[in-house]
Amino acid sequence: MSSADDDTAADHQGKQKIRVRRRRRRARREGSDDEHEDDSAFMAAMEEKMEKLSVLDSEDEEELAADIAEPQAEALEKQGFWFRKKKGVTGKLATSRLGTALFKKYMDEETVELIDANKRIVASHKDEKFSKDLHKHIMRLSVKAIMLYDNHTFTEEDFAQFRVPFRKICNLIKNNYARNIWDDHLISRLSDLVKSIAEGLKAMLNKYVKAETLSKLDECAQYLESKAYWEHAHQSDDYKVIVEVFSHYLDEFD
């Protein structure tokens, strides 16, 4: 096994240990018996959940893959991601698992829970098709940003601009839920923060995506910053999942 393989295995084991510790802390906070469950069984269940995550449709995967330079694709292959050559595309690689692989490389199970919960919220507010299309656009933009980070086009410093507004969103949702406060002022603050993050993403991605993709970002932001969306989300049974995940982000990444 090469040193790169050793590093990949060590990184995977490290992520597993972090997730186990995270689950134990959550169980202790909630007074649950889950803290004493078998760690291997917990990890197996978590991996199965991650495997069921559908990030992008196959045609979107191929379009995204066309932007992957061969050196980056080869580096990802060494990390255990499977790729296949697409006939007629010189110097590029395509795969039906590219977006999913990149997403799973950087995201955790809490983020998957957040996405699933929001899919249900949006579907109950609008309909299944609207929810599917909205999240498809969000995932395309997310994977594109991850791809550009993975190949070092973007750095940690590029994403630093989002830390403060994102933490403010997490704090507002967590603290006001605990205080049972929900009013127009809170919705207005959340809306402004979502808008500022979307504007920052648009500025970052402007040189790297099509104009049509940026217009989809605008559409997503307009919906997610709307009062109608937040009012419905707050009344949804899945809102508690949103609160729990944002609380986790504050605890984990302080």
C-alpha positions as a printed Julia matrix, in Angstrom:
254×3 Matrix{Float64}:
   0.0    0.0     0.0
   1.35   3.45   -0.94
   1.81   6.33    1.49
  -1.17   8.07   -0.19
  -3.31   5.01    0.53
  -2.09   5.01    4.14
  -3.03   8.67    4.47
  -6.48   8.02    3.0
  -7.13   5.12    5.38
  -5.93   7.16    8.35
  -8.14  10.08    7.33
 -11.2    7.79    7.03
 -10.5    6.27   10.47
 -10.08   9.74   11.92
 -13.46  10.83   10.57
 -15.05   7.7    12.01
 -13.64   8.44   15.47
 -14.91  12.03   15.3
 -18.4   10.83   14.35
 -18.44   8.28   17.16
 -17.42  10.92   19.71
 -20.06  13.28   18.29
 -22.75  10.64   18.65
 -21.7    9.9    22.23
 -21.79  13.58   23.21
 -25.24  13.96   21.69
 -26.48  10.88   23.55
 -25.1   12.2    26.85
 -26.8   15.57   26.32
 -30.11  13.88   25.57
 -29.78  11.26   28.3
 -30.08   8.5    25.72
 -28.89   4.9    25.99
 -27.37   5.32   22.52
 -24.14   6.41   24.19
 -23.52   2.74   25.02
 -24.41   1.27   21.64
 -21.79  -0.66   19.73
 -19.65   1.82   17.79
 -19.18  -0.48   14.8
 -22.96  -0.92   14.45
 -23.41   2.84   14.67
 -20.79   3.46   11.98
 -22.26   0.79    9.69
 -25.69   2.42    9.96
 -24.22   5.85    9.29
 -22.3    4.65    6.22
 -25.46   3.03    4.86
 -27.29   6.33    5.3
 -24.56   8.2     3.47
 -24.61   5.66    0.63
 -28.3    6.38    0.05
 -27.6   10.05   -0.47
 -28.51  11.1    -4.0
 -26.5   14.2    -4.83
 -26.89  14.75   -8.56
 -28.64  13.2   -11.54
 -26.4   11.33  -13.97
 -26.54  14.03  -16.67
 -25.44  16.65  -14.14
 -22.61  14.39  -13.02
 -21.3   14.14  -16.58
 -21.46  17.89  -17.12
 -19.62  18.48  -13.85
 -17.05  15.82  -14.71
 -16.24  17.61  -17.95
 -14.7   20.36  -15.8
 -12.41  17.94  -13.95
  -8.82  18.02  -15.12
  -7.15  14.63  -15.27
  -4.62  15.31  -12.45
  -7.43  16.11  -10.0
  -9.41  13.06  -11.1
  -6.33  10.85  -10.68
  -5.75  12.28   -7.21
  -9.34  11.47   -6.27
  -8.94   7.95   -7.65
  -5.99   7.41   -5.3
  -8.28   8.37   -2.43
 -10.58   5.51   -3.32
 -13.12   7.16   -5.63
 -14.03   5.22   -8.76
 -13.91   6.87  -12.18
 -14.42   5.74  -15.75
 -13.22   7.31  -18.96
 -15.94   8.84  -21.13
 -15.46   8.16  -24.82
 -14.9   11.23  -26.96
 -13.83  13.5   -24.11
 -10.1   14.02  -24.44
  -8.19  14.63  -21.25
 -11.32  14.59  -19.1
 -12.96  12.02  -16.88
 -16.64  11.36  -16.32
 -18.39   9.26  -13.73
 -21.86   8.76  -12.41
 -20.43   8.95   -8.88
 -18.25  12.03   -9.13
 -20.54  14.54   -7.4
 -21.52  12.06   -4.7
 -17.88  11.16   -4.06
 -16.79  14.78   -3.73
 -19.77  15.62   -1.51
 -19.16  12.7     0.83
 -15.48  13.57    1.06
 -16.27  16.82    2.85
 -19.76  16.52    4.34
 -20.96  14.72    7.45
 -24.13  12.85    8.3
 -25.66  15.88   10.04
 -25.52  17.79    6.77
 -27.3   14.9     5.07
 -29.99  15.05    7.76
 -30.32  18.8     7.18
 -30.74  18.35    3.43
 -33.29  15.56    3.86
 -35.3   17.59    6.38
 -35.33  20.65    4.16
 -36.43  18.55    1.18
 -39.49  17.5     3.19
 -40.16  21.06    4.35
 -40.03  22.47    0.82
 -42.12  19.62   -0.61
 -44.86  20.22    1.96
 -44.73  23.97    1.27
 -44.67  23.71   -2.52
 -44.6   20.22   -4.06
 -42.22  17.32   -4.69
 -41.04  18.59   -8.07
 -40.24  22.06   -6.76
 -38.33  20.55   -3.84
 -36.39  18.17   -6.07
 -35.44  20.93   -8.51
 -34.45  23.35   -5.75
 -32.17  20.86   -4.02
 -30.75  19.67   -7.32
 -29.61  23.24   -8.0
 -28.24  23.6    -4.47
 -26.27  20.36   -4.76
 -24.86  21.3    -8.17
 -23.57  24.57   -6.75
 -22.27  22.86   -3.61
 -20.39  20.19   -5.52
 -18.96  22.79   -7.9
 -17.64  24.79   -4.94
 -16.26  21.62   -3.34
 -14.56  20.65   -6.6
 -12.88  24.06   -6.8
 -11.78  23.73   -3.18
 -10.5   20.2    -3.73
  -8.28  21.33   -6.61
  -7.07  24.34   -4.58
  -8.72  26.96   -6.78
 -10.53  28.06   -3.61
  -8.87  28.09   -0.18
 -10.06  28.34    3.41
  -9.61  32.1     3.15
 -12.1   32.27    0.28
 -14.76  30.72    2.47
 -13.92  32.84    5.54
 -16.43  35.49    4.46
 -19.28  33.05    5.16
 -18.32  32.11    8.73
 -19.85  35.11   10.48
 -23.2   35.18    8.64
 -23.53  31.4     8.88
 -22.81  31.41   12.62
 -25.37  34.19   13.03
 -27.99  32.04   11.29
 -27.14  29.08   13.54
 -27.3   31.23   16.69
 -30.54  32.91   15.71
 -32.26  29.61   15.0
 -30.9   27.84   18.08
 -31.42  30.65   20.62
 -34.81  31.84   19.43
 -36.1   28.28   19.29
 -35.02  27.79   22.91
 -36.75  31.05   23.89
 -39.83  30.3    21.79
 -39.38  33.58   19.91
 -40.58  33.88   16.32
 -41.47  37.22   14.77
 -41.04  39.35   11.64
 -37.81  40.89   12.96
 -36.2   37.44   13.29
 -37.38  36.4     9.81
 -35.99  39.64    8.36
 -32.59  38.99    9.95
 -32.49  35.4     8.67
 -33.52  36.56    5.2
 -30.77  39.19    5.08
 -28.14  36.64    6.16
 -29.21  34.09    3.54
 -29.09  36.84    0.93
 -25.57  37.91    1.96
 -24.27  34.32    1.75
 -25.86  33.85   -1.69
 -24.31  37.08   -2.96
 -20.91  36.0    -1.69
 -21.22  32.59   -3.37
 -22.3   34.21   -6.61
 -19.25  36.47   -6.58
 -16.96  33.5    -5.88
 -18.41  31.25   -8.55
 -18.91  33.92  -11.19
 -15.79  33.01  -13.18
 -16.29  29.25  -12.92
 -19.93  28.51  -13.77
 -22.36  29.32  -16.55
 -24.67  32.33  -16.35
 -27.6   29.9   -16.26
 -26.15  28.26  -13.14
 -25.79  31.63  -11.43
 -29.42  32.42  -12.25
 -30.4   29.17  -10.51
 -28.46  30.35   -7.45
 -30.53  33.55   -7.5
 -33.75  31.51   -7.72
 -32.73  29.3    -4.78
 -31.77  32.3    -2.66
 -34.99  34.17   -3.44
 -37.01  31.23   -2.18
 -34.87  30.41    0.87
 -34.8   34.03    2.01
 -38.56  34.48    1.6
 -40.86  35.04    4.55
 -43.23  32.38    3.19
 -40.49  29.74    3.33
 -39.4   30.6     6.88
 -42.97  30.77    8.19
 -43.72  27.34    6.79
 -40.39  25.85    7.91
 -40.93  27.06   11.48
 -44.33  25.37   11.63
 -43.04  22.11   10.17
 -42.31  19.01   12.26
 -38.88  18.92   10.59
 -37.9   22.32   11.95
 -36.54  20.63   15.06
 -34.06  18.77   12.83
 -32.92  22.13   11.43
 -32.44  23.44   14.98
 -30.5   20.34   16.07
 -28.15  20.4    13.08
 -27.41  24.12   13.41
 -26.81  23.62   17.14
 -24.39  20.82   16.24
 -22.52  23.15   13.87
 -22.08  25.67   16.67
 -20.82  23.02   19.12
 -18.56  21.22   16.66
 -16.95  24.07   14.8
 -16.63  26.71   17.53
